[in-house]
């Protein structure tokens, strides 16, 4: 063994990363906030944001648990936000978009469902 041989580092082949534990995926996901908005003269609506590239824990049926000033809110929107475009891509009726969102769901725990981080193209696909 030469003098410089001890400085040579033998690289071990990288082992495949094991899949993330289900709870770790949930712990690292963004938990969507629920916001309420109201246009003048209109009924209030609830909004939940899904951001491009972000694994997100979304409420399954927010209208069952959340209201405004103790009153139920019937109109709910899923707001699609793009980091690429730096803004809102679109807004969809929460109840009807759930069917389109189904292929992107990773897991469900109780009243929450976990989405993968969607690309801009996938977000735009939800709008069609």
CSV table of C-alpha atoms in Angstrom, one decimal:
chain,number,residue,atom,x,y,z
A,1,UNK,CA,0.0,0.0,0.0
A,2,UNK,CA,1.5,3.3,-1.1
A,3,UNK,CA,1.4,6.5,0.8
A,4,UNK,CA,-1.4,8.0,-1.2
A,5,UNK,CA,-3.5,4.8,-1.2
A,6,UNK,CA,-4.8,5.5,2.2
A,7,UNK,CA,-6.4,8.7,0.9
A,8,UNK,CA,-8.3,6.8,-1.7
A,9,UNK,CA,-11.8,6.3,-0.6
A,10,UNK,CA,-13.5,3.2,-1.8
A,11,UNK,CA,-17.0,4.1,-2.8
A,12,UNK,CA,-19.6,1.5,-1.8
A,13,UNK,CA,-22.4,1.2,-4.2
A,14,UNK,CA,-25.5,3.1,-3.0
A,15,UNK,CA,-28.1,1.0,-1.7
A,16,UNK,CA,-31.6,1.6,-2.9
A,17,UNK,CA,-33.5,3.9,-0.6
A,18,UNK,CA,-36.3,2.0,1.2
A,19,UNK,CA,-39.7,3.5,0.7
A,20,UNK,CA,-40.7,6.1,3.3
A,21,UNK,CA,-42.6,4.9,6.2
A,22,UNK,CA,-46.3,5.9,5.9
A,23,UNK,CA,-46.2,8.0,9.0
A,24,UNK,CA,-43.1,9.8,7.8
A,25,UNK,CA,-44.8,10.8,4.6
A,26,UNK,CA,-47.7,12.2,6.6
A,27,UNK,CA,-45.3,14.0,9.0
A,28,UNK,CA,-43.5,15.7,6.0
A,29,UNK,CA,-46.7,16.7,4.2
A,30,UNK,CA,-48.2,20.2,4.3
A,31,UNK,CA,-51.5,20.2,6.2
A,32,UNK,CA,-53.9,22.4,4.1
A,33,UNK,CA,-55.4,25.4,5.8
A,34,UNK,CA,-59.1,26.2,5.5
A,35,UNK,CA,-60.0,29.8,4.7
A,36,UNK,CA,-63.3,31.5,4.2
A,37,UNK,CA,-64.1,34.2,1.7
A,38,UNK,CA,-67.2,36.2,0.8
A,39,UNK,CA,-68.0,38.4,-2.1
A,40,UNK,CA,-70.3,41.3,-1.3
A,41,UNK,CA,-73.9,40.1,-1.3
A,42,UNK,CA,-73.0,36.5,-1.8
A,43,UNK,CA,-72.9,33.5,0.6
A,44,UNK,CA,-69.5,32.7,2.0
A,45,UNK,CA,-67.4,29.9,0.7
A,46,UNK,CA,-64.6,27.7,2.1
A,47,UNK,CA,-61.3,27.3,0.2
A,48,UNK,CA,-58.5,24.8,0.5
A,49,UNK,CA,-55.2,25.3,-1.4
A,50,UNK,CA,-53.3,22.6,-3.3
A,51,UNK,CA,-49.9,23.9,-4.3
A,52,UNK,CA,-47.8,22.5,-7.2
A,53,UNK,CA,-45.1,20.1,-6.1
A,54,UNK,CA,-46.3,19.9,-2.5
A,55,UNK,CA,-47.5,16.7,-0.8
A,56,UNK,CA,-50.6,17.9,0.9
A,57,UNK,CA,-53.0,16.6,3.6
A,58,UNK,CA,-56.4,17.7,2.5
A,59,UNK,CA,-59.7,17.4,4.4
A,60,UNK,CA,-62.0,14.7,3.0
A,61,UNK,CA,-65.2,16.6,3.7
A,62,UNK,CA,-64.5,20.0,5.2
A,63,UNK,CA,-68.2,21.0,5.1
A,64,UNK,CA,-68.9,18.4,7.8
A,65,UNK,CA,-66.6,19.9,10.4
A,66,UNK,CA,-66.0,23.6,9.5
A,67,UNK,CA,-68.4,26.5,9.4
A,68,UNK,CA,-68.3,30.2,9.7
A,69,UNK,CA,-69.7,31.9,12.8
A,70,UNK,CA,-71.3,28.7,13.9
A,71,UNK,CA,-73.1,28.3,10.6
A,72,UNK,CA,-72.4,25.6,8.0
A,73,UNK,CA,-70.8,26.6,4.7
A,74,UNK,CA,-72.0,24.7,1.7
A,75,UNK,CA,-69.8,26.0,-1.1
A,76,UNK,CA,-66.2,24.7,-1.0
A,77,UNK,CA,-63.4,25.3,-3.5
A,78,UNK,CA,-60.1,23.6,-4.1
A,79,UNK,CA,-57.7,26.4,-5.2
A,80,UNK,CA,-54.8,25.2,-7.4
A,81,UNK,CA,-51.6,27.3,-7.0
A,82,UNK,CA,-48.6,27.1,-9.3
A,83,UNK,CA,-45.1,27.8,-8.1
A,84,UNK,CA,-44.0,27.8,-11.7
A,85,UNK,CA,-46.5,30.5,-12.7
A,86,UNK,CA,-46.4,32.1,-9.3
A,87,UNK,CA,-50.1,32.3,-8.9
A,88,UNK,CA,-53.5,30.7,-9.0
A,89,UNK,CA,-54.1,28.3,-11.9
A,90,UNK,CA,-57.7,27.8,-11.2
A,91,UNK,CA,-60.5,27.0,-8.7
A,92,UNK,CA,-62.7,24.0,-8.7
A,93,UNK,CA,-65.7,22.8,-6.8
A,94,UNK,CA,-64.3,20.7,-3.9
A,95,UNK,CA,-66.8,17.9,-4.1
A,96,UNK,CA,-66.5,17.3,-7.8
A,97,UNK,CA,-62.7,17.6,-8.1
A,98,UNK,CA,-62.2,14.7,-5.6
A,99,UNK,CA,-62.9,12.1,-8.3
A,100,UNK,CA,-60.3,13.7,-10.6
A,101,UNK,CA,-57.9,13.9,-7.7
A,102,UNK,CA,-58.2,10.2,-6.8
A,103,UNK,CA,-55.3,9.0,-8.9
A,104,UNK,CA,-53.0,11.3,-7.0
A,105,UNK,CA,-53.9,10.2,-3.5
A,106,UNK,CA,-51.3,8.3,-1.5
A,107,UNK,CA,-53.2,7.5,1.7
A,108,UNK,CA,-56.2,8.4,3.8
A,109,UNK,CA,-56.3,8.6,7.6
A,110,UNK,CA,-59.6,9.5,9.2
A,111,UNK,CA,-60.8,12.8,7.9
A,112,UNK,CA,-57.6,13.6,5.9
A,113,UNK,CA,-56.4,12.4,2.5
A,114,UNK,CA,-52.8,12.7,1.4
A,115,UNK,CA,-52.0,13.9,-2.2
A,116,UNK,CA,-48.7,13.5,-4.0
A,117,UNK,CA,-46.9,16.7,-5.1
A,118,UNK,CA,-48.6,17.4,-8.4
A,119,UNK,CA,-46.8,19.0,-11.4
A,120,UNK,CA,-48.2,22.1,-13.1
A,121,UNK,CA,-49.4,19.8,-16.0
A,122,UNK,CA,-51.3,17.6,-13.5
A,123,UNK,CA,-52.8,20.6,-11.8
A,124,UNK,CA,-54.0,21.9,-15.2
A,125,UNK,CA,-55.4,18.5,-16.0
A,126,UNK,CA,-57.7,18.8,-13.0
A,127,UNK,CA,-59.2,21.9,-14.7
A,128,UNK,CA,-60.3,19.9,-17.8
